[in-house]
Coordinates of C-alpha atoms and ligand atoms in Angstrom, one line a residue:
Chain T
M1 CA 50.9 89.8 87.1
G2 CA 51.2 93.3 88.3
T3 CA 53.8 96.0 88.1
I4 CA 56.6 95.9 90.7
L5 CA 58.5 99.0 89.9
T6 CA 57.3 102.3 88.4
V7 CA 59.7 105.1 87.5
D8 CA 57.8 108.2 86.8
H9 CA 59.2 111.2 85.0
L10 CA 62.5 111.2 86.8
D11 CA 64.7 114.2 86.4
K12 CA 68.2 114.5 87.9
S13 CA 71.0 117.0 87.6
F14 CA 74.5 117.0 88.9
G15 CA 75.2 120.6 89.4
A16 CA 74.4 122.4 86.2
K17 CA 74.4 119.2 84.1
Q18 CA 71.1 117.5 83.6
V19 CA 71.7 113.7 83.5
L20 CA 68.2 112.3 83.5
H21 CA 65.4 113.8 81.4
G22 CA 61.9 112.7 82.4
V23 CA 62.8 109.0 82.6
D24 CA 59.6 106.9 82.5
F25 CA 59.3 103.1 82.6
F26 CA 58.0 100.2 84.6
V27 CA 59.0 96.7 85.4
E28 CA 56.4 93.9 85.5
E29 CA 56.5 91.1 88.0
G30 CA 58.6 88.2 86.9
H31 CA 60.1 90.1 84.0
I32 CA 63.7 90.7 83.2
V33 CA 64.1 94.2 81.9
A34 CA 67.3 95.3 80.2
L35 CA 68.4 98.9 80.6
V36 CA 70.8 99.5 77.8
G37 CA 72.8 102.6 76.9
P38 CA 76.3 103.8 76.2
N39 CA 78.7 104.8 79.0
G40 CA 77.5 107.9 80.7
A41 CA 73.9 107.5 79.5
G42 CA 72.6 107.5 83.1
K43 CA 72.0 103.8 83.8
S44 CA 73.7 103.8 87.2
T45 CA 72.1 107.1 88.1
I46 CA 68.6 105.7 87.5
M47 CA 69.5 102.7 89.6
K48 CA 70.8 104.8 92.5
A49 CA 67.6 106.8 92.4
I50 CA 65.5 103.7 92.5
L51 CA 67.5 102.6 95.6
G52 CA 67.0 105.9 97.3
L53 CA 70.8 106.6 97.3
I54 CA 70.6 110.0 95.6
P55 CA 68.1 112.8 95.8
V56 CA 66.2 113.5 92.5
D57 CA 65.0 116.8 91.1
G58 CA 61.7 115.7 89.8
G59 CA 59.4 112.7 89.3
G60 CA 59.1 109.7 91.5
I61 CA 59.7 106.0 92.1
D62 CA 57.3 103.5 93.3
I63 CA 57.9 99.9 94.4
K64 CA 54.7 97.8 94.9
G65 CA 52.7 101.0 95.5
Q66 CA 55.1 102.4 98.1
P67 CA 57.2 105.5 97.2
V68 CA 61.0 105.4 97.4
S69 CA 63.1 108.4 98.1
I70 CA 66.4 109.2 99.8
T71 CA 64.5 109.5 103.1
S72 CA 61.9 106.8 102.6
H73 CA 63.3 103.2 102.3
Q74 CA 60.5 100.9 103.6
A75 CA 59.7 99.7 100.0
L76 CA 63.3 98.5 99.6
R77 CA 62.8 95.6 102.1
N78 CA 62.4 93.1 99.3
V79 CA 65.0 94.6 96.9
G80 CA 68.5 93.3 96.2
A81 CA 71.1 95.3 94.2
L82 CA 74.6 95.6 92.8
I83 CA 75.5 99.1 91.7
E84 CA 78.5 100.0 89.6
Y85 CA 81.0 97.6 91.3
P86 CA 80.8 95.3 94.2
G87 CA 81.8 96.7 97.6
I88 CA 84.0 94.3 99.4
Y89 CA 85.3 94.3 103.0
P90 CA 88.8 93.0 102.5
F91 CA 89.0 91.7 106.1
L92 CA 86.1 89.3 105.7
S93 CA 85.8 86.1 103.7
G94 CA 83.2 85.9 101.0
R95 CA 81.0 83.8 103.2
Q96 CA 81.2 86.3 106.1
Q97 CA 80.1 89.1 103.8
L98 CA 77.1 87.1 102.7
Q99 CA 76.3 86.3 106.3
L100 CA 76.7 89.9 107.2
F101 CA 74.1 91.0 104.7
A102 CA 71.8 88.0 105.0
N103 CA 68.5 88.4 106.8
Q104 CA 68.1 86.5 110.1
H105 CA 65.3 84.3 108.7
N106 CA 66.8 81.2 107.1
K107 CA 70.2 82.8 107.1
Q108 CA 72.3 79.7 106.8
T109 CA 70.2 78.0 104.1
N110 CA 70.0 81.2 102.0
V111 CA 73.8 81.7 102.2
D112 CA 74.6 78.1 101.3
T113 CA 72.1 78.1 98.5
I114 CA 73.4 81.2 96.8
I115 CA 77.0 80.0 97.2
K116 CA 76.1 76.8 95.5
A117 CA 74.0 78.5 92.8
M118 CA 76.9 80.9 91.9
G119 CA 79.5 78.2 92.1
M120 CA 81.6 80.0 94.6
G121 CA 82.2 77.1 97.0
K122 CA 86.0 76.7 96.2
Y123 CA 87.0 80.2 97.4
I124 CA 84.1 81.4 99.5
D125 CA 86.0 80.9 102.8
R126 CA 89.1 82.7 101.6
P127 CA 89.6 86.4 102.5
A128 CA 87.8 88.5 99.9
K129 CA 90.8 90.7 99.3
S130 CA 92.5 87.8 97.5
Y131 CA 89.6 87.5 95.0
S132 CA 90.0 88.2 91.3
L133 CA 87.8 90.7 89.6
G134 CA 85.3 88.1 88.5
M135 CA 85.1 86.5 91.9
K136 CA 84.4 89.8 93.5
Q137 CA 81.7 90.5 90.9
K138 CA 80.1 87.1 91.7
L139 CA 80.2 87.9 95.4
G140 CA 78.5 91.2 94.7
I141 CA 75.8 89.4 92.7
A142 CA 75.4 86.8 95.4
Q143 CA 74.9 89.5 97.9
A144 CA 72.1 91.1 95.8
L145 CA 70.4 87.7 95.6
V146 CA 71.0 86.2 99.1
N147 CA 67.8 87.3 100.7
N148 CA 65.6 86.1 97.8
P149 CA 64.4 89.6 97.0
Q150 CA 61.3 90.2 94.8
L151 CA 63.1 92.9 92.8
V152 CA 66.8 92.7 91.8
I153 CA 68.7 95.6 90.3
L154 CA 72.0 94.7 88.7
D155 CA 74.3 97.2 87.2
E156 CA 76.4 95.7 84.4
P157 CA 76.6 92.4 86.2
M158 CA 78.5 90.6 83.4
N159 CA 81.6 92.8 84.0
G160 CA 84.6 90.7 84.6
L161 CA 82.8 87.4 84.2
D162 CA 84.2 84.7 81.9
P163 CA 81.8 83.2 79.2
Q164 CA 81.0 80.2 81.3
A165 CA 80.1 82.4 84.3
V166 CA 78.0 84.6 82.1
K167 CA 76.1 81.6 80.9
D168 CA 75.6 80.3 84.4
L169 CA 74.4 83.6 85.6
R170 CA 72.0 83.9 82.7
D171 CA 70.5 80.5 83.6
L172 CA 70.3 81.4 87.3
L173 CA 68.5 84.7 86.6
R174 CA 66.1 83.1 84.1
N175 CA 65.3 80.4 86.7
L176 CA 64.7 83.0 89.4
A177 CA 62.5 85.0 87.0
S178 CA 60.4 82.0 86.2
H179 CA 59.7 81.8 89.9
G180 CA 58.5 85.4 90.0
T181 CA 61.6 87.5 90.7
S182 CA 61.7 90.7 88.7
F183 CA 65.0 92.1 87.4
L184 CA 66.3 95.4 86.1
I185 CA 69.7 94.8 84.5
S186 CA 71.9 97.3 82.9
S187 CA 74.5 96.9 80.2
H188 CA 76.3 98.9 77.6
I189 CA 76.1 95.9 75.3
L190 CA 72.7 95.0 74.1
S191 CA 73.6 91.6 72.7
E192 CA 74.9 90.6 76.2
L193 CA 71.3 90.6 77.4
E194 CA 69.8 89.3 74.2
K195 CA 69.3 85.8 75.6
L196 CA 68.2 87.0 79.0
A197 CA 65.8 90.0 78.9
D198 CA 62.1 90.0 78.2
D199 CA 61.9 93.8 77.8
V200 CA 64.4 96.4 76.7
L201 CA 64.8 100.0 77.6
I202 CA 67.3 101.9 75.5
L203 CA 68.7 104.9 77.2
N204 CA 70.7 107.7 75.5
H205 CA 71.7 110.9 77.2
G206 CA 69.4 110.4 80.0
Q207 CA 66.3 109.7 77.9
I208 CA 64.5 106.5 77.2
V209 CA 64.6 106.4 73.4
K210 CA 63.0 103.0 73.1
H211 CA 60.9 100.7 75.3
A212 CA 60.2 97.4 73.5
T213 CA 60.1 93.7 74.0
M214 CA 63.3 91.9 73.1
K215 CA 61.4 89.9 70.5
A216 CA 60.1 93.0 68.8
L217 CA 63.6 94.5 68.8
E218 CA 65.1 91.4 67.4
A219 CA 62.6 91.3 64.6
A220 CA 63.2 95.0 63.8
G221 CA 66.9 94.6 63.9
G222 CA 67.1 94.6 60.1
I223 CA 70.1 94.0 58.0
T224 CA 73.6 95.4 58.4
Y225 CA 76.9 94.6 56.6
K226 CA 80.1 93.6 58.3
I227 CA 83.1 94.6 56.4
A228 CA 86.5 93.2 57.4
V229 CA 89.5 95.2 56.2
D230 CA 93.2 95.1 56.7
N231 CA 93.6 98.7 57.7
L232 CA 90.9 99.7 60.1
D233 CA 92.1 103.3 60.7
Q234 CA 92.4 104.0 57.0
A235 CA 88.9 102.5 56.5
K236 CA 87.4 104.6 59.2
A237 CA 88.8 107.8 57.7
A238 CA 87.6 106.9 54.2
L239 CA 84.1 106.1 55.4
T240 CA 83.9 109.2 57.6
M241 CA 84.8 111.2 54.5
A242 CA 82.2 109.5 52.5
K243 CA 79.6 110.2 55.3
S244 CA 78.7 106.5 55.7
K245 CA 77.0 105.5 58.9
F246 CA 79.1 102.8 60.5
S247 CA 80.5 101.6 63.8
V248 CA 83.4 99.4 64.7
V249 CA 82.5 96.0 66.2
D250 CA 85.1 93.3 66.9
D251 CA 87.7 95.1 64.8
A252 CA 85.5 95.1 61.7
I253 CA 83.4 97.8 60.2
T254 CA 79.6 97.4 60.7
L255 CA 77.8 99.4 58.1
L256 CA 74.6 100.6 59.7
D257 CA 72.7 102.3 56.9
T258 CA 71.6 99.7 54.5
A259 CA 69.5 101.8 52.2
P260 CA 69.9 101.0 48.5
G261 CA 73.3 102.3 47.2
E262 CA 74.8 102.7 50.7
L263 CA 76.8 99.5 50.5
N264 CA 78.0 100.4 47.1
A265 CA 79.0 103.9 48.2
A266 CA 80.9 102.5 51.2
L267 CA 82.8 99.9 49.2
Y268 CA 83.6 102.4 46.6
A269 CA 85.0 104.7 49.2
L270 CA 87.1 101.9 50.7
V271 CA 88.5 100.8 47.3
N272 CA 89.3 104.3 46.3
A273 CA 91.2 104.9 49.5
G274 CA 93.3 101.8 48.8
V275 CA 91.9 99.8 51.7
A276 CA 92.1 96.0 51.1
I277 CA 88.6 94.4 51.8
N278 CA 88.9 91.0 53.2
T279 CA 85.3 89.9 53.6
V280 CA 81.8 91.4 53.4
A281 CA 79.1 89.6 55.3
Q282 CA 75.4 90.4 55.5
Q283 CA 74.1 90.3 59.1
A284 CA 70.4 89.7 59.5
H285 CA 68.5 90.8 62.6
D286 CA 71.6 92.3 64.1
L287 CA 70.6 93.5 67.5
E288 CA 73.8 95.3 68.3
G289 CA 73.6 97.1 65.0
A290 CA 70.1 98.3 65.7
F291 CA 71.2 99.5 69.1
L292 CA 74.2 101.2 67.8
A293 CA 72.1 102.9 65.1
M294 CA 69.8 104.2 67.8
V295 CA 72.7 105.8 69.8
H296 CA 75.0 106.2 66.9
D297 CA 75.1 110.0 66.3
D298 CA 75.8 110.8 69.9
Q299 CA 78.7 108.3 70.2
K300 CA 80.4 109.9 67.3
E301 CA 80.0 113.3 68.9
E302 CA 81.7 112.1 72.1
A303 CA 84.5 110.4 70.3
Chain Y
M1 CA 68.3 98.7 114.7
L2 CA 69.7 95.9 116.8
T3 CA 70.5 94.1 113.5
L4 CA 72.4 97.1 112.2
Y5 CA 74.3 97.4 115.5
K6 CA 75.2 93.7 115.4
Q7 CA 76.4 94.0 111.8
E8 CA 78.7 96.9 112.7
V9 CA 80.1 95.1 115.7
Y10 CA 80.6 92.0 113.4
K11 CA 82.7 94.1 111.0
Q12 CA 84.8 95.6 113.8
I13 CA 85.6 92.3 115.5
H14 CA 86.8 90.9 112.2
K15 CA 89.4 93.6 111.7
I16 CA 92.7 92.2 112.6
G17 CA 94.2 95.6 113.0
W18 CA 91.9 96.3 115.8
W19 CA 93.1 93.2 117.8
I20 CA 96.7 94.1 117.0
A21 CA 96.1 97.6 118.5
L22 CA 94.5 96.1 121.5
G23 CA 97.3 93.6 122.0
F24 CA 99.8 96.4 121.6
M25 CA 98.1 98.4 124.3
I26 CA 98.2 95.5 126.7
L27 CA 101.8 94.9 125.9
V28 CA 102.8 98.5 126.5
Q29 CA 100.9 98.4 129.8
I30 CA 102.8 95.3 130.9
T31 CA 106.1 96.8 129.8
F32 CA 105.6 99.9 131.7
G33 CA 104.5 97.9 134.7
I34 CA 107.7 95.8 134.6
V35 CA 109.9 98.9 134.0
G36 CA 108.2 100.6 136.9
K37 CA 108.8 97.6 139.2
R38 CA 112.5 97.5 138.3
N39 CA 113.0 101.3 138.6
P40 CA 110.9 102.4 141.5
S41 CA 112.7 105.8 141.5
M42 CA 111.6 106.5 137.9
F43 CA 107.9 105.7 138.1
A44 CA 105.8 105.7 141.3
P45 CA 103.0 103.2 141.3
S46 CA 100.4 106.0 141.8
D47 CA 101.7 107.7 138.6
L48 CA 101.5 104.4 136.7
V49 CA 98.0 103.8 137.9
G50 CA 97.0 107.4 137.2
N51 CA 97.4 106.9 133.5
S52 CA 96.6 103.2 133.4
Y53 CA 100.2 102.2 132.7
V54 CA 100.2 104.5 129.7
G55 CA 97.1 102.7 128.5
G56 CA 94.9 105.9 129.0
G57 CA 96.5 107.7 126.0
L58 CA 96.6 104.6 123.9
V59 CA 92.8 104.0 124.5
M60 CA 92.2 107.4 122.9
L61 CA 94.6 106.8 120.0
I62 CA 93.0 103.4 119.2
A63 CA 89.5 104.7 119.6
I64 CA 90.2 107.7 117.3
A65 CA 91.8 105.6 114.6
S66 CA 89.1 103.0 114.7
T67 CA 86.2 105.5 114.9
A68 CA 87.6 107.4 112.0
S69 CA 87.5 104.3 109.8
I70 CA 84.0 103.3 110.9
I71 CA 82.4 105.6 108.4
A72 CA 85.3 106.3 106.0
M73 CA 85.9 102.6 105.3
E74 CA 82.5 102.2 103.8
F75 CA 83.4 104.8 101.2
Q76 CA 86.9 103.4 100.7
Y77 CA 85.6 99.8 100.2
G78 CA 82.6 100.9 98.1
T79 CA 80.2 99.3 100.6
M80 CA 78.3 102.4 101.4
K81 CA 75.7 101.8 98.7
Q82 CA 75.1 98.2 100.0
L83 CA 74.7 99.6 103.5
L84 CA 72.3 102.4 102.6
Y85 CA 70.0 100.9 99.9
R86 CA 68.3 98.6 102.4
Q87 CA 65.0 99.3 104.1
Y88 CA 66.6 101.1 107.0
Y89 CA 66.6 104.9 107.6
R90 CA 69.9 106.6 107.2
S91 CA 69.6 107.8 110.7
Q92 CA 69.5 104.1 111.9
V93 CA 72.6 103.3 109.9
F94 CA 74.3 106.4 111.4
I95 CA 73.2 105.6 115.0
S96 CA 74.4 102.0 114.7
K97 CA 77.8 103.3 113.8
I98 CA 77.8 105.8 116.6
L99 CA 76.9 103.1 119.1
T100 CA 79.6 100.9 117.8
A101 CA 82.2 103.6 118.3
L102 CA 80.9 104.1 121.8
T103 CA 81.0 100.4 122.6
Q104 CA 84.6 100.3 121.4
L105 CA 85.6 103.3 123.6
V106 CA 84.0 101.8 126.6
F107 CA 85.5 98.3 125.9
L108 CA 89.0 99.7 125.5
Q109 CA 88.6 101.8 128.7
V110 CA 87.4 98.7 130.6
V111 CA 90.3 96.6 129.3
A112 CA 92.8 99.3 130.2
G113 CA 91.2 99.6 133.6
L114 CA 91.2 95.8 134.3
M115 CA 94.8 95.6 133.2
T116 CA 95.7 98.4 135.5
V117 CA 94.1 96.8 138.5
G118 CA 95.6 93.4 137.6
L119 CA 99.1 94.7 137.0
S120 CA 98.9 96.7 140.3
L121 CA 97.8 93.6 142.3
I122 CA 100.6 91.5 140.8
L123 CA 103.5 93.9 140.6
F124 CA 102.7 96.3 143.5
P125 CA 100.8 94.3 146.1
S126 CA 101.5 97.0 148.6
Y127 CA 99.6 99.5 146.5
H128 CA 96.3 99.5 148.5
W129 CA 93.3 100.5 146.5
A130 CA 91.4 101.2 149.7
T131 CA 93.9 103.8 150.9
H132 CA 92.3 107.3 151.2
V133 CA 93.6 110.2 149.2
D134 CA 91.7 113.6 149.4
G135 CA 88.8 111.9 151.2
L136 CA 88.3 109.2 148.5
T137 CA 89.8 105.7 148.2
R138 CA 92.4 105.2 145.5
G139 CA 90.0 102.9 143.7
L140 CA 87.3 105.5 143.5
V141 CA 89.8 108.1 142.4
Y142 CA 90.9 105.8 139.6
L143 CA 87.3 105.1 138.6
R144 CA 86.6 108.8 138.5
S145 CA 89.6 109.3 136.2
L146 CA 88.4 106.6 133.9
G147 CA 84.9 108.1 133.8
S148 CA 86.1 111.6 133.1
D149 CA 88.5 110.5 130.4
L150 CA 85.6 108.7 128.8
L151 CA 83.6 111.9 128.9
V152 CA 86.3 113.9 127.1
G153 CA 86.8 110.9 124.8
L154 CA 83.1 111.3 123.7
L155 CA 83.8 114.9 122.7
L156 CA 86.9 113.9 120.7
L157 CA 85.1 111.0 118.9
S158 CA 82.2 113.2 117.9
V159 CA 84.7 115.5 116.1
V160 CA 86.3 112.5 114.5
I161 CA 83.0 111.2 113.3
L162 CA 82.2 114.6 111.9
L163 CA 85.5 114.6 110.0
S164 CA 85.1 111.1 108.8
T165 CA 81.8 111.7 107.1
V166 CA 83.6 114.2 104.9
F167 CA 86.6 111.9 104.0
K168 CA 86.3 109.1 101.5
S169 CA 89.3 107.1 102.6
N170 CA 90.4 105.4 105.8
A171 CA 93.9 106.8 105.8
A172 CA 92.8 110.4 105.5
A173 CA 90.2 110.1 108.2
I174 CA 92.6 108.3 110.6
A175 CA 95.5 110.6 109.9
T176 CA 93.4 113.7 110.4
G177 CA 91.9 112.2 113.6
L178 CA 95.3 111.5 115.1
V179 CA 96.9 114.8 114.1
G180 CA 93.7 116.5 115.4
Y181 CA 94.1 114.7 118.7
F182 CA 97.6 116.0 119.3
M183 CA 96.7 119.5 118.2
A184 CA 93.8 119.4 120.6
Q185 CA 96.0 118.3 123.4
L186 CA 98.3 121.3 122.6
A187 CA 95.4 123.6 122.1
S188 CA 93.8 122.7 125.4
T189 CA 96.9 123.9 127.3
L190 CA 97.0 127.1 125.3
M191 CA 93.4 127.6 126.1
I192 CA 94.2 128.4 129.7
A193 CA 96.3 131.4 128.6
M194 CA 93.7 132.3 126.1
I195 CA 90.9 132.3 128.6
A196 CA 92.9 134.4 131.0
W197 CA 93.3 136.9 128.3
Q198 CA 89.9 136.9 126.7
H199 CA 87.3 135.5 129.1
W200 CA 84.7 134.7 126.4
T201 CA 87.0 132.1 124.7
K202 CA 86.1 129.7 127.5
F203 CA 83.0 128.9 125.5
L204 CA 85.1 127.4 122.7
P205 CA 85.0 123.6 122.4
F206 CA 88.7 123.3 123.3
T207 CA 88.0 124.3 126.9
F208 CA 86.0 121.2 127.3
L209 CA 89.0 119.0 126.5
L210 CA 90.0 120.0 130.1
T211 CA 86.9 118.6 131.7
N212 CA 88.7 115.4 132.8
T213 CA 91.5 117.5 134.4
Q214 CA 89.0 119.6 136.2
I215 CA 87.0 116.7 137.5
Q216 CA 90.1 115.3 139.1
A217 CA 91.4 118.7 140.2
P218 CA 88.4 120.9 140.9
S219 CA 90.5 123.9 141.6
F220 CA 91.0 124.0 137.9
S221 CA 87.8 126.0 137.7
R222 CA 89.7 129.1 138.5
L223 CA 91.4 128.7 135.1
T224 CA 88.5 127.5 133.0
L225 CA 86.1 130.0 134.6
F226 CA 83.5 127.2 134.6
S227 CA 82.2 125.2 137.5
T228 CA 82.7 121.4 137.1
P229 CA 79.0 120.6 136.4
M230 CA 79.1 123.4 133.7
M231 CA 82.2 121.7 132.3
I232 CA 80.5 118.4 132.1
G233 CA 77.4 119.9 130.6
G234 CA 79.4 121.8 128.0
T235 CA 81.3 118.7 127.1
L236 CA 78.1 116.8 126.5
L237 CA 76.5 119.7 124.7
Y238 CA 79.4 120.0 122.2
T239 CA 79.4 116.2 121.7
V240 CA 75.8 116.3 120.8
V241 CA 76.2 119.3 118.5
F242 CA 79.1 117.8 116.6
T243 CA 77.3 114.5 116.3
L244 CA 74.2 116.2 114.9
I245 CA 76.2 118.2 112.4
A246 CA 77.8 114.9 111.3
Y247 CA 74.4 113.3 110.9
L248 CA 73.1 116.2 108.9
S249 CA 76.0 115.9 106.5
F250 CA 75.5 112.1 106.3
R251 CA 71.8 112.3 105.9
K252 CA 71.4 113.7 102.4
R253 CA 74.8 112.7 101.0
S254 CA 74.8 111.1 97.5
V255 CA 76.5 107.8 97.3
Ligands
ADP1 N1 78.2 112.1 91.5 C1 78.2 112.7 90.2 N2 78.6 113.9 90.1 C2 78.6 114.5 88.9 N3 78.3 113.9 87.7 C3 77.9 112.6 87.8 C4 77.9 111.9 89.1 N4 77.4 110.6 88.9 C5 77.2 110.5 87.5 N5 77.5 111.7 86.9 C6 77.4 112.0 85.5 O1 76.1 111.5 85.1 C7 76.1 110.9 83.8 C8 75.5 109.5 83.9 O2 76.4 108.7 84.7 P1 76.0 107.2 85.0 O3 74.6 107.1 85.5 O4 77.1 106.7 85.8 O5 76.1 106.6 83.5 P2 76.1 105.0 83.1 O6 75.9 104.2 84.3 O7 75.0 104.9 82.1 O8 77.5 104.8 82.5 C9 77.6 110.9 83.4 O9 77.8 112.0 82.5 C10 78.3 111.2 84.6 O10 79.5 111.9 84.4
MG2 MG1 77.3 102.9 85.2

């Protein structure tokens, strides 16, 4: 299998602010590649550049050997995408939007197939302006997939979907990938793509800080400790004072630095500050922890 | 290109507001026809026909509002990305929208014209289209007025399109388009005084909003200081220039 998408040393600034710094990566045919980074890392900007929607300041994009730029779109013939949020014409029904964007060839079949695959049959003929957030999101994804593109670019596609819809989407995308479709999917939550992606790109402040397979990343996830406390704010203050590396996940402290003595130091700080500790749990191969550790310092700066 | 054009038309014909506006225009035309029939002293049939039973002005209002939203709605609904990431050139997307705006204007004008002929035949059977006025039949005079209004309509719409590439919401684009229309109507009358005072001002685009008037009353050239073919040429030239500027602003815009 070859490479379908190559992003080569991409630089992009908005005014004086440089948003992308020499972004370099590729997507192989039939692979699902996760592009993960905190809010504002530049995920959507990379995707817009790949789709020739914004001019770039340096570097290039190549889809199946053809360059893509704001003025050169031929290579996008076999690309489907959903960027940032789904655009919806409120005066059309869901089905009409799909028909509008579907290619002439096999139009009816393609539209019916994707409606069925996304489970949208119940409301697809209603005006799209009456859709919930999740329904709109599904419609946006369906639009990206309707023409059976070879490369699909999805920007935070799980937004607004309920757990069942997330699982269904994951199954659908895996199935498409097994038939050769390639995906670039972004998220700000790595674990969301854990069961989906083959490869992972971690983006922080417009730089790819890691490019690895999901398996390697899982294996290297290491150990973290999850500490549940009764007073989160007090605990955060105490740990910040004690210079512990931590993040807050699901209303609990996740201790990121598990070097010898660090757990002791953290617990000591909490006990000293009078914080009641409810549970301490060891978490092995914690993907989210590993991800947070990679982008940790910066997030604290922004907070 | 044909695909893009079809897609644009598909969107337009699914907008309920558009059909309501068209229905409103037809209703207004019928109303004025009936009022004119009942009060012959108030409206002469020739005046009613002259402005398509008030449909002439409504055609422009509807065309302006609809054209303004043709580009602005894509920003408002967030659909511009979907529209532009495909394999087409931006110029193709842009042209498909221009053609759609043009189609609409012509369609509205044709409906207003057919309604005018129909209403006249029904309400004023004694109004003979073959009667000669100023060496032309009434029918030809009316056709000429439709054509010349269409020409000035092109100029107005090119300005609206230029404005709508800048706005990101329907309402702003439509409001500016309509306010601009009324201002332009005012300005075009002021232009006559202006040209008399400073001859060079005849080259300003506002002068060419008078092209339809001059086509129907050639003696107007004494006021505009342009021959009628020059007026027509100038109108088309400004239309092309405004459309080109609109395209240039659309071409490299980040979405
Ligand atoms: N049109 C724009 N003008 C100015 N700054 C922008 C624009 N689009 C994005 N940015 C900035 O670029 C950075 C990356 O944005 P984005 O790619 O949307 O991040 P992500 O999708 O990873 O959350 C952010 O700091 C954002 O503020
Ligand atoms: Mg984003």
